[in-house]
mmCIF file with all atom_site columns, C-alpha atoms and ligand atoms in Angstrom:
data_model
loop_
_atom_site.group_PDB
_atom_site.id
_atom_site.type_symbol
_atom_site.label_atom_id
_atom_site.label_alt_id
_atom_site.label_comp_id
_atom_site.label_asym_id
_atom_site.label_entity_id
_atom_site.label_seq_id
_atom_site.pdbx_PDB_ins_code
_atom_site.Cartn_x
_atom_site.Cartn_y
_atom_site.Cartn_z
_atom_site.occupancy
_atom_site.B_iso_or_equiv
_atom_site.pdbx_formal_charge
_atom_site.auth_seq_id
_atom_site.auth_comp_id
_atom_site.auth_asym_id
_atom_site.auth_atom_id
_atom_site.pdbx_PDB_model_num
ATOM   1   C CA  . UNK A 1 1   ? 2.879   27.605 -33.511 1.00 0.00 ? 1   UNK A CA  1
ATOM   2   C CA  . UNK A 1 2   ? 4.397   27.913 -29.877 1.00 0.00 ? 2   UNK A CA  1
ATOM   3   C CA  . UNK A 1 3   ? 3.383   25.527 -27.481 1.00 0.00 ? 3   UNK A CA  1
ATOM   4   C CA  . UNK A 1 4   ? 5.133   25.416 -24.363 1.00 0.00 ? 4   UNK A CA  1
ATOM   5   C CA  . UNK A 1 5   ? 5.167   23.840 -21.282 1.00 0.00 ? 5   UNK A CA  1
ATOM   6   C CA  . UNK A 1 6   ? 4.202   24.341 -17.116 1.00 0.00 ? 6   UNK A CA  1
ATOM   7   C CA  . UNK A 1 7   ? 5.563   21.657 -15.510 1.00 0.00 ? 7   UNK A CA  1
ATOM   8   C CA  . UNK A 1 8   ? 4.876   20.673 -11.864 1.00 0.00 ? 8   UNK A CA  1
ATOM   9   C CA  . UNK A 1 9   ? 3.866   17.810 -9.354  1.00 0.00 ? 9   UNK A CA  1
ATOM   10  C CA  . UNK A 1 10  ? 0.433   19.688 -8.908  1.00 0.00 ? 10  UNK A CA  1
ATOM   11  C CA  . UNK A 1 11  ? -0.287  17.472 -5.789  1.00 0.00 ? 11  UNK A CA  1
ATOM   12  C CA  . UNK A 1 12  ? -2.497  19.594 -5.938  1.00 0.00 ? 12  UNK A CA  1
ATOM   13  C CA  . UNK A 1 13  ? -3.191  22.134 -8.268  1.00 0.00 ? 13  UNK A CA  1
ATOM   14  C CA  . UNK A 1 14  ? -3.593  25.326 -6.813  1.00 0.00 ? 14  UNK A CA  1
ATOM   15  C CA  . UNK A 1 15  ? -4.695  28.513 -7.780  1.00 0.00 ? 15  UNK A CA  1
ATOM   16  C CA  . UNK A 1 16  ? -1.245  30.022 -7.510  1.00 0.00 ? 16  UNK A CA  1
ATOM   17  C CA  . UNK A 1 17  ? -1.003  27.121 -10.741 1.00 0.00 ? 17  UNK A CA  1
ATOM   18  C CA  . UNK A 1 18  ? -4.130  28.090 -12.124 1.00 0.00 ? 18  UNK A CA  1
ATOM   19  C CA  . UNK A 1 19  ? -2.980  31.742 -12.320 1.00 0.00 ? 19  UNK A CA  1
ATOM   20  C CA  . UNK A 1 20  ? 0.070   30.782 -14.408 1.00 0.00 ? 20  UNK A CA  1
ATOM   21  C CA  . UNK A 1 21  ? -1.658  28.846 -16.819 1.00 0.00 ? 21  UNK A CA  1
ATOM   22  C CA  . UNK A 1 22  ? -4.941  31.023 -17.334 1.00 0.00 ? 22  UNK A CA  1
ATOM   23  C CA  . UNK A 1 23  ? -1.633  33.701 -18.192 1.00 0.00 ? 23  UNK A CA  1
ATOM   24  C CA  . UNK A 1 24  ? 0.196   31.341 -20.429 1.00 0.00 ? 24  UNK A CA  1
ATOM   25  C CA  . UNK A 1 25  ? -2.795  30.327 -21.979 1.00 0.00 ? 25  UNK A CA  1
ATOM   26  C CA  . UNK A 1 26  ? -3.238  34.047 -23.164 1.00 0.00 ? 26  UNK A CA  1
ATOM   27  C CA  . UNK A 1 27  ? 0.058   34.499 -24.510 1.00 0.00 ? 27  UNK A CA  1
ATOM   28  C CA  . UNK A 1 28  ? 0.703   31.161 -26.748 1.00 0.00 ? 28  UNK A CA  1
ATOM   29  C CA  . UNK A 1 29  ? -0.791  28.822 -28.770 1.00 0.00 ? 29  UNK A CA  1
ATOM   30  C CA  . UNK A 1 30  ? -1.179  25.489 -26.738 1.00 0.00 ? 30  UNK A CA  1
ATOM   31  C CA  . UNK A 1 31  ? -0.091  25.114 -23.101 1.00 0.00 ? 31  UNK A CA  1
ATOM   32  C CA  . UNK A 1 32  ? 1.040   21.673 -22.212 1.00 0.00 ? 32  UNK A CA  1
ATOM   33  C CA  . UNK A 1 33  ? 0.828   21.241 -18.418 1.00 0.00 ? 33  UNK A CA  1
ATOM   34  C CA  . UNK A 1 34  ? 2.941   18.158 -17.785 1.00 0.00 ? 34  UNK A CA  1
ATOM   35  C CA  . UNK A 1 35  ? 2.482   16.494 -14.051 1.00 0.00 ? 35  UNK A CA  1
ATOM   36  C CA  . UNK A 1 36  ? 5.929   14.825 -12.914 1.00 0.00 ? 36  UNK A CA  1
ATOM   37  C CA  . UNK A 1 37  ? 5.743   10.725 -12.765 1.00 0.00 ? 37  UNK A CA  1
ATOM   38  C CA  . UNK A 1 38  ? 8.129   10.494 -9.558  1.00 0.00 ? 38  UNK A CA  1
ATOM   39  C CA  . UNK A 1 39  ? 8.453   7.576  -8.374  1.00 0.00 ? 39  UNK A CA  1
ATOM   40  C CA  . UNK A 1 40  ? 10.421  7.992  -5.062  1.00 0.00 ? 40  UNK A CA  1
ATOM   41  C CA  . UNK A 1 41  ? 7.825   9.932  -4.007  1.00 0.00 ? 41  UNK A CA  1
ATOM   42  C CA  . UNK A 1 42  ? 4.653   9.435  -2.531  1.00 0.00 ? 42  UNK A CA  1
ATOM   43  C CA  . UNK A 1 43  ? 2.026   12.126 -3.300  1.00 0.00 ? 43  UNK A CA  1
ATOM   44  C CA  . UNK A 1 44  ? -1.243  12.666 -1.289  1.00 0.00 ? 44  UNK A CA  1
ATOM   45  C CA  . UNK A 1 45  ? -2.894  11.922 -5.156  1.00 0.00 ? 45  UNK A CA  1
ATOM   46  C CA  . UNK A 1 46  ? -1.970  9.601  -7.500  1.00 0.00 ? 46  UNK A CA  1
ATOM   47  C CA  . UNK A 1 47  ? -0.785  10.958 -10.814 1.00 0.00 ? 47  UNK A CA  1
ATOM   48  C CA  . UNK A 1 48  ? -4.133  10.125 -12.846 1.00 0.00 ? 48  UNK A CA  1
ATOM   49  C CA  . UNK A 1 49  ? -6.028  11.906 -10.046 1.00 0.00 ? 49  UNK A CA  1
ATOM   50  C CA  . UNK A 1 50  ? -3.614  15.293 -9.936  1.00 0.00 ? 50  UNK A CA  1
ATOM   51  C CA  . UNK A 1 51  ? -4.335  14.837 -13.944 1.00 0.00 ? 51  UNK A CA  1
ATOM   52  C CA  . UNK A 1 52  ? -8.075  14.452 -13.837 1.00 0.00 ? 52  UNK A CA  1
ATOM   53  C CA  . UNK A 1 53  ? -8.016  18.034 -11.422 1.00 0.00 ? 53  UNK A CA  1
ATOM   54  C CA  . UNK A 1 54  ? -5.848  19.443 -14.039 1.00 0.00 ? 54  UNK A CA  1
ATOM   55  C CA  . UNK A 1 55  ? -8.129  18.748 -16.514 1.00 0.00 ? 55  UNK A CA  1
ATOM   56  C CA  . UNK A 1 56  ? -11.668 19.995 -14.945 1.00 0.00 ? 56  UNK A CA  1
ATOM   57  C CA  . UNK A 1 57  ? -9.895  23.078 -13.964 1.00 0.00 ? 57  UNK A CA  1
ATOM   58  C CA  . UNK A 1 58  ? -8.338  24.029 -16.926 1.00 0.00 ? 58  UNK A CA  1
ATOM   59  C CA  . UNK A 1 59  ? -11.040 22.675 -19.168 1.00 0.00 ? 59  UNK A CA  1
ATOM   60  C CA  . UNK A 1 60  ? -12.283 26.479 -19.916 1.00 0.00 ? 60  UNK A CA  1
ATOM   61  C CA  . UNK A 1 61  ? -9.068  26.979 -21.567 1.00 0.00 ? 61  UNK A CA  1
ATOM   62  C CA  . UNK A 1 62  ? -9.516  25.120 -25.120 1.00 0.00 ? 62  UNK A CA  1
ATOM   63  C CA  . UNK A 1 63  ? -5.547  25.367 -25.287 1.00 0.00 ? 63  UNK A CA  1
ATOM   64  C CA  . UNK A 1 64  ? -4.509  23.938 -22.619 1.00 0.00 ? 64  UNK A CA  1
ATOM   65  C CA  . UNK A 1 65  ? -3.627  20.040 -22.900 1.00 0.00 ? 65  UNK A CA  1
ATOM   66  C CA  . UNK A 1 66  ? -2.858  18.190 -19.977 1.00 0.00 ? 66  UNK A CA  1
ATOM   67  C CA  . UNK A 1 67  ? -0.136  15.050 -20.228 1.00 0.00 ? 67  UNK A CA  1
ATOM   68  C CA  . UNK A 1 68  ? 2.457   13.762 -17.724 1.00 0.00 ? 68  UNK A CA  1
ATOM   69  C CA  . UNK A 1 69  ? 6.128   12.893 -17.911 1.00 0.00 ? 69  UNK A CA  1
ATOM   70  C CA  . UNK A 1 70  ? 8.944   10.822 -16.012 1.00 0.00 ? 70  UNK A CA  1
ATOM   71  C CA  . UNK A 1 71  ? 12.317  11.482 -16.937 1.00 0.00 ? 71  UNK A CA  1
ATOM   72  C CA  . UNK A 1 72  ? 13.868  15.066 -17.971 1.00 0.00 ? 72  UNK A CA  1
ATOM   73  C CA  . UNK A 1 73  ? 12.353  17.505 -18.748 1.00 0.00 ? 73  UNK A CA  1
ATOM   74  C CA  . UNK A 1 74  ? 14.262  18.205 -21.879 1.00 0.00 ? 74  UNK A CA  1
ATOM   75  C CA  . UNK A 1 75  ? 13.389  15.065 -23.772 1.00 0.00 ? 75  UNK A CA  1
ATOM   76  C CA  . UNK A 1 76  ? 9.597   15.514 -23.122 1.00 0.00 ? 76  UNK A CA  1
ATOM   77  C CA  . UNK A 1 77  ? 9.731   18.903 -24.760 1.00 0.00 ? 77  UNK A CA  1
ATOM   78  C CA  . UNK A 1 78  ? 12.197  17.684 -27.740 1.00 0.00 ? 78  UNK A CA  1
ATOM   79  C CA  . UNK A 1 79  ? 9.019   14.638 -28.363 1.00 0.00 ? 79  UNK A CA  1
ATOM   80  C CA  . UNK A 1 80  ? 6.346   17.560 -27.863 1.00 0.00 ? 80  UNK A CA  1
ATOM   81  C CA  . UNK A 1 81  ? 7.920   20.339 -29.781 1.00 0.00 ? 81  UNK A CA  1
ATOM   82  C CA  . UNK A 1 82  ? 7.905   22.382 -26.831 1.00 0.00 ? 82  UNK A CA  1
ATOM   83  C CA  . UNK A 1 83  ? 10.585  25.132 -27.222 1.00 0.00 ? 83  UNK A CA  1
ATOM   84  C CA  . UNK A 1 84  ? 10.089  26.894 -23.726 1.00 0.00 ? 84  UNK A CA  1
ATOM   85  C CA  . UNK A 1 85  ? 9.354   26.567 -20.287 1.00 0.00 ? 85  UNK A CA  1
ATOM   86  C CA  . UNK A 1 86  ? 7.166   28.548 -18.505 1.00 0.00 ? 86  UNK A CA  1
ATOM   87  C CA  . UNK A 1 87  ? 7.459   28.714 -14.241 1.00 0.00 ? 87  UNK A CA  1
ATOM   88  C CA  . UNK A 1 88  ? 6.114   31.202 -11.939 1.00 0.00 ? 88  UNK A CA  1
ATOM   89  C CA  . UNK A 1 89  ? 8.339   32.837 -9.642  1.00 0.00 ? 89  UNK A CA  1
ATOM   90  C CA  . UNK A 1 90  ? 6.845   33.265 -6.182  1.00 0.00 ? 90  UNK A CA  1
ATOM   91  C CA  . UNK A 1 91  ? 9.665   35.338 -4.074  1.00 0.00 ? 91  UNK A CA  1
ATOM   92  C CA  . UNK A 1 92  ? 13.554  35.283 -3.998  1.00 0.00 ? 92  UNK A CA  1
ATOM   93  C CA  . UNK A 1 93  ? 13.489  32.259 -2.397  1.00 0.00 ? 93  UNK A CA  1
ATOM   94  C CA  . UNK A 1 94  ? 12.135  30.828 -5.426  1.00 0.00 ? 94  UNK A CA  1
ATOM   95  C CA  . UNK A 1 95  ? 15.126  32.548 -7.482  1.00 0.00 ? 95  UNK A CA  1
ATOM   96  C CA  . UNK A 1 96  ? 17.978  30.353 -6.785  1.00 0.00 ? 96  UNK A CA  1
ATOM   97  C CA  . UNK A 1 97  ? 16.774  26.527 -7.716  1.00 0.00 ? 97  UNK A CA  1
ATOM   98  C CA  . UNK A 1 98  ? 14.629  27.647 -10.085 1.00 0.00 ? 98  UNK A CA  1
ATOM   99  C CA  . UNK A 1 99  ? 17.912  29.434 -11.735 1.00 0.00 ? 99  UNK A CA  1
ATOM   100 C CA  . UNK A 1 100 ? 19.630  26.456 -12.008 1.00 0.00 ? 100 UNK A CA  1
ATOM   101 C CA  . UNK A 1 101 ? 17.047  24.438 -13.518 1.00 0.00 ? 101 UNK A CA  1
ATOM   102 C CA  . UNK A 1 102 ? 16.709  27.022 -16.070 1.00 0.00 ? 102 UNK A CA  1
ATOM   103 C CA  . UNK A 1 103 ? 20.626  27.132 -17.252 1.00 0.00 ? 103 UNK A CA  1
ATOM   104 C CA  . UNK A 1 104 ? 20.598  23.400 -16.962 1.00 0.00 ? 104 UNK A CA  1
ATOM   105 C CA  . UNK A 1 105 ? 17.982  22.917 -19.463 1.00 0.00 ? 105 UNK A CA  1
ATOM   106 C CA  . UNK A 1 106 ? 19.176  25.219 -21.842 1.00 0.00 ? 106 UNK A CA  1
ATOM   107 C CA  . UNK A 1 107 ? 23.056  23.813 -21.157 1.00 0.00 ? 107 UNK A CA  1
ATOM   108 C CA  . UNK A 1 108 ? 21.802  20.077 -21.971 1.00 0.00 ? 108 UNK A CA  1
ATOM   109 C CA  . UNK A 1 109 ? 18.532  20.666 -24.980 1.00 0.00 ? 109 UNK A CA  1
ATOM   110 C CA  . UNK A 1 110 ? 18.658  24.484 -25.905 1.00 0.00 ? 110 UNK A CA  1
ATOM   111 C CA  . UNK A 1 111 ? 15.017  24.583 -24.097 1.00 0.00 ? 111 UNK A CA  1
ATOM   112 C CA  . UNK A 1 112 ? 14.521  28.303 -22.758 1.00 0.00 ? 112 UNK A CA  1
ATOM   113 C CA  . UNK A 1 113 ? 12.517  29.019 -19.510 1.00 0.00 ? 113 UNK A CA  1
ATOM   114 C CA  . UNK A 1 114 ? 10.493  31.930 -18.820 1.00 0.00 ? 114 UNK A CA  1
ATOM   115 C CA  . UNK A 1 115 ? 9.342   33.254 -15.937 1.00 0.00 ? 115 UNK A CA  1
ATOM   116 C CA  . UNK A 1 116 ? 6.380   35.289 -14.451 1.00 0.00 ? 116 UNK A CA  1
ATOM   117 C CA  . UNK A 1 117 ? 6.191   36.457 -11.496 1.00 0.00 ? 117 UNK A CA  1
ATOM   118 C CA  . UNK A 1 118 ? 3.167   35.216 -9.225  1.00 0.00 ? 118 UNK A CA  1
ATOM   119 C CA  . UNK A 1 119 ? -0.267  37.422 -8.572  1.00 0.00 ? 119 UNK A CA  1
ATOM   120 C CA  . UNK A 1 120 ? 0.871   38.328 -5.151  1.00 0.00 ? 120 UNK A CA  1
ATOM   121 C CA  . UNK A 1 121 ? -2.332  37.118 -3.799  1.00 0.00 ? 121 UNK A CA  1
ATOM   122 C CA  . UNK A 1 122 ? -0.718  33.887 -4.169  1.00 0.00 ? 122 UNK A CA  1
ATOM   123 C CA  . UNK A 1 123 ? 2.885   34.623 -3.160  1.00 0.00 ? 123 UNK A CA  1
ATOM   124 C CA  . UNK A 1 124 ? 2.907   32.509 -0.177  1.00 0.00 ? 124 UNK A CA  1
ATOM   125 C CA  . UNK A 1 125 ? 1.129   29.544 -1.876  1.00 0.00 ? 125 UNK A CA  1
ATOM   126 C CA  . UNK A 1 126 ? 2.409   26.095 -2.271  1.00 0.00 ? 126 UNK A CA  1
ATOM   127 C CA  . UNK A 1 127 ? 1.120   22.601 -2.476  1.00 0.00 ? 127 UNK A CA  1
ATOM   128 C CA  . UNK A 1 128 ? 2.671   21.195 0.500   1.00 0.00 ? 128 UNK A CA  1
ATOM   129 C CA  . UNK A 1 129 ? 1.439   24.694 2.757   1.00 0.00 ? 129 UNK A CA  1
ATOM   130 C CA  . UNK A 1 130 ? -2.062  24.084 1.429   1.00 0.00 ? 130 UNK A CA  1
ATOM   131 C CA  . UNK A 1 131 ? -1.947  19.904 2.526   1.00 0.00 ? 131 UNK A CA  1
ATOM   132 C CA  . UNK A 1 132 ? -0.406  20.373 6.005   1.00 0.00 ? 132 UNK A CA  1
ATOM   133 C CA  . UNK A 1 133 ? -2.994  23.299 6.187   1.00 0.00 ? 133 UNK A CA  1
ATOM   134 C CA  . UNK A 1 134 ? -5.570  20.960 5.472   1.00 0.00 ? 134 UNK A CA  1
ATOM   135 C CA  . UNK A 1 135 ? -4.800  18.253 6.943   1.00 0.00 ? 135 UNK A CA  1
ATOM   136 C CA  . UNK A 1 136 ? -4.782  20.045 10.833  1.00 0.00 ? 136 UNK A CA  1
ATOM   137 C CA  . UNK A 1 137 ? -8.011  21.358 9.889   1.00 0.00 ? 137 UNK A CA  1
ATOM   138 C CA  . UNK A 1 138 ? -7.034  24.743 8.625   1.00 0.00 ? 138 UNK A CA  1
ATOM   139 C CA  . UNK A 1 139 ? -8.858  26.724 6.101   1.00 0.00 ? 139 UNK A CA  1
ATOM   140 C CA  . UNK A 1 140 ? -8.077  26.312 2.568   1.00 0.00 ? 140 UNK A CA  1
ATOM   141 C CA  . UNK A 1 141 ? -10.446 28.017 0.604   1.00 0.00 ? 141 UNK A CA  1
ATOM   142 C CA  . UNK A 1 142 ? -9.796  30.480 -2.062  1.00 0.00 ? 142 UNK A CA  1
ATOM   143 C CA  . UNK A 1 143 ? -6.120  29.003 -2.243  1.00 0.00 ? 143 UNK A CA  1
ATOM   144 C CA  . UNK A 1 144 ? -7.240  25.980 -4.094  1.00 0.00 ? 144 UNK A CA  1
ATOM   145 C CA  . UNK A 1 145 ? -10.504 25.454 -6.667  1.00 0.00 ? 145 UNK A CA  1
ATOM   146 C CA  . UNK A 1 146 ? -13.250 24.574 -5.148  1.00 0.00 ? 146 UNK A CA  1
ATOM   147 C CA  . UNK A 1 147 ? -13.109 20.870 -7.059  1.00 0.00 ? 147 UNK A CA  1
ATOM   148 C CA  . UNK A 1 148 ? -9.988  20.777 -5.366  1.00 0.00 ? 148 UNK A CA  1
ATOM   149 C CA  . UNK A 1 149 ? -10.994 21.648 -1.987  1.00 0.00 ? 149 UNK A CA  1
ATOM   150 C CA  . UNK A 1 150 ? -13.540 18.757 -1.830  1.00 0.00 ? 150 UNK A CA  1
ATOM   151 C CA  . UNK A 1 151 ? -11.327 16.069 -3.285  1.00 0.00 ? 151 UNK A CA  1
ATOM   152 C CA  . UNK A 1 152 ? -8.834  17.103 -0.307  1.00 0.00 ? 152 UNK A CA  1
ATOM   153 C CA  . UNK A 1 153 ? -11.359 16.849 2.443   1.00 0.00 ? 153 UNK A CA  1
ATOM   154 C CA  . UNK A 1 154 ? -12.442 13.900 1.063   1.00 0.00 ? 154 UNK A CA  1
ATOM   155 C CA  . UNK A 1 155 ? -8.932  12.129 1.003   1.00 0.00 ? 155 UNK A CA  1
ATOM   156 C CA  . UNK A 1 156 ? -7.918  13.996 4.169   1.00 0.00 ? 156 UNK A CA  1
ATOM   157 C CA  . UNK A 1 157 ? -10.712 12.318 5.507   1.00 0.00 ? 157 UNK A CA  1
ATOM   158 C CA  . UNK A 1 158 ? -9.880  8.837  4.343   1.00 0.00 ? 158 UNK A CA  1
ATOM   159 C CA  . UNK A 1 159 ? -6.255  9.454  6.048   1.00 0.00 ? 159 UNK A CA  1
HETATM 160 O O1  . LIG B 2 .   ? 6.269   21.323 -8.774  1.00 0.00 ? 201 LIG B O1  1
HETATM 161 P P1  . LIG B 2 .   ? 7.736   21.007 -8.654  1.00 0.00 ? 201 LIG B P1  1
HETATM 162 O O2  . LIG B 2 .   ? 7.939   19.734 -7.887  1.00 0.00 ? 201 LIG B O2  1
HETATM 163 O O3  . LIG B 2 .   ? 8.521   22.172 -8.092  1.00 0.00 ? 201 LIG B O3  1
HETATM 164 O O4  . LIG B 2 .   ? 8.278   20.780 -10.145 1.00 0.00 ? 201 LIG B O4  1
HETATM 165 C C1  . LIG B 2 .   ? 9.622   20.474 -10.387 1.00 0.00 ? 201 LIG B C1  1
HETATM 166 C C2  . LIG B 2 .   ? 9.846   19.991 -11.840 1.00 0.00 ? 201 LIG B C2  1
HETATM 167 C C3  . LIG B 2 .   ? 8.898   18.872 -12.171 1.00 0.00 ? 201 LIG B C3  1
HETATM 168 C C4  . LIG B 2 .   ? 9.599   21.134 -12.780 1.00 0.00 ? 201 LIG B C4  1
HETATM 169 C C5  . LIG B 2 .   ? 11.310  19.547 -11.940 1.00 0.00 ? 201 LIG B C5  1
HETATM 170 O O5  . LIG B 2 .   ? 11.609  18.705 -10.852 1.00 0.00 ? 201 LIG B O5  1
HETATM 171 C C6  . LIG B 2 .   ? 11.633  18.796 -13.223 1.00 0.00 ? 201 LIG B C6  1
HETATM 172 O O6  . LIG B 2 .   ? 11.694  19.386 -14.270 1.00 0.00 ? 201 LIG B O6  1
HETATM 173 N N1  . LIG B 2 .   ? 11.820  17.456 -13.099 1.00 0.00 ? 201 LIG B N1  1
HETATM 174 C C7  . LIG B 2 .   ? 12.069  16.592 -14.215 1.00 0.00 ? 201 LIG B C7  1
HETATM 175 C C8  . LIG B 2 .   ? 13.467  15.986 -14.159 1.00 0.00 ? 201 LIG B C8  1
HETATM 176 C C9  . LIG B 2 .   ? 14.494  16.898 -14.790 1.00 0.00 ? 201 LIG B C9  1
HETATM 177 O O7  . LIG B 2 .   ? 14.381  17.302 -15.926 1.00 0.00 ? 201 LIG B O7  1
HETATM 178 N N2  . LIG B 2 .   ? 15.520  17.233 -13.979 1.00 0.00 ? 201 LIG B N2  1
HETATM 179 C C10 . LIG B 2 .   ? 16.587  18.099 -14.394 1.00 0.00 ? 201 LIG B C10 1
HETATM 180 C C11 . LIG B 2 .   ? 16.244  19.557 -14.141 1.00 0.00 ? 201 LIG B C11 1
HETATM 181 S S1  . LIG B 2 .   ? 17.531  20.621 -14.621 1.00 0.00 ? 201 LIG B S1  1
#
């Protein structure tokens, strides 16, 4: 059994996300996406609403759980039996950080990261791109599912 993990903020999931799961989803037995509890930071959704997205978008995928952590990374895989994580790598840009958090995890737990590079359709995707997007009125759809897209008008709109 391999289960691994895609861990993220998802405020909000994209389909830059979306693509990496659907892909992990293919290639092991159960996909744990695990939303980060942080709480020095503010997102535009709470964490049970960026979990509740999570779930109707993924729910297609019958192994794909969705759970959230706070803490490292490492110790919600060692409680999960999660031997590997899996990221997406967007550009170069993406290269360095992501680098690091790689060697650190498998410096402190033995927890190995994988990585796949991005459709390039969503290359230039990000949360934060598609909120300040949004947010100034800019067109978002087709970067985000359509669930997605409503939900942000509708808190947008609440702003
Ligand atoms: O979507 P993000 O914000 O780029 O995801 C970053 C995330 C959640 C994968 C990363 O910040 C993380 O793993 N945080 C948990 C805390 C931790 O384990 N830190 C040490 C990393 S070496």
């Amino acid at each position: 059994m391999h289960r691994v993990v895609c861990p993220g903020s998802f405020d909000p999931v994209t389909n830059g996300h979306l693509d990496i799961i659907s892909r992990a989803a293919a290639m092991y037995d159960e996909v744990v996406v695990a939303v980060l509890i942080n709480v020095t930071k503010q997102g535009l959704f709470t964490v049970d609403e960026r979990v509740e997205l999570l779930r109707e978008v993924t729910s297609q995928y019958g192994n794909v759980k969705i759970d959230r952590f706070h803490g490292l990374l490492v110790d919600f895989c060692a409680t999960n039996g999660i031997t590997a994580v899996i990221k997406g790598l967007r550009a170069v840009s993406d290269f360095e950080y992501e680098m690091q958090m790689a060697q650190m995890n498998y410096r402190m737990a033995k927890v190995e990261t994988l990585f796949m590079t991005t459709n390039p359709l969503y290359s230039f995707l990000r949360s934060s791109l598609v909120k300040e997007i949004a947010r100034y009125g800019g067109d978002v759809s087709g970067l985000v599912p359509e669930t997605v897209l409503s939900r942000l008008r509708q808190r947008l709109a609440e702003e």
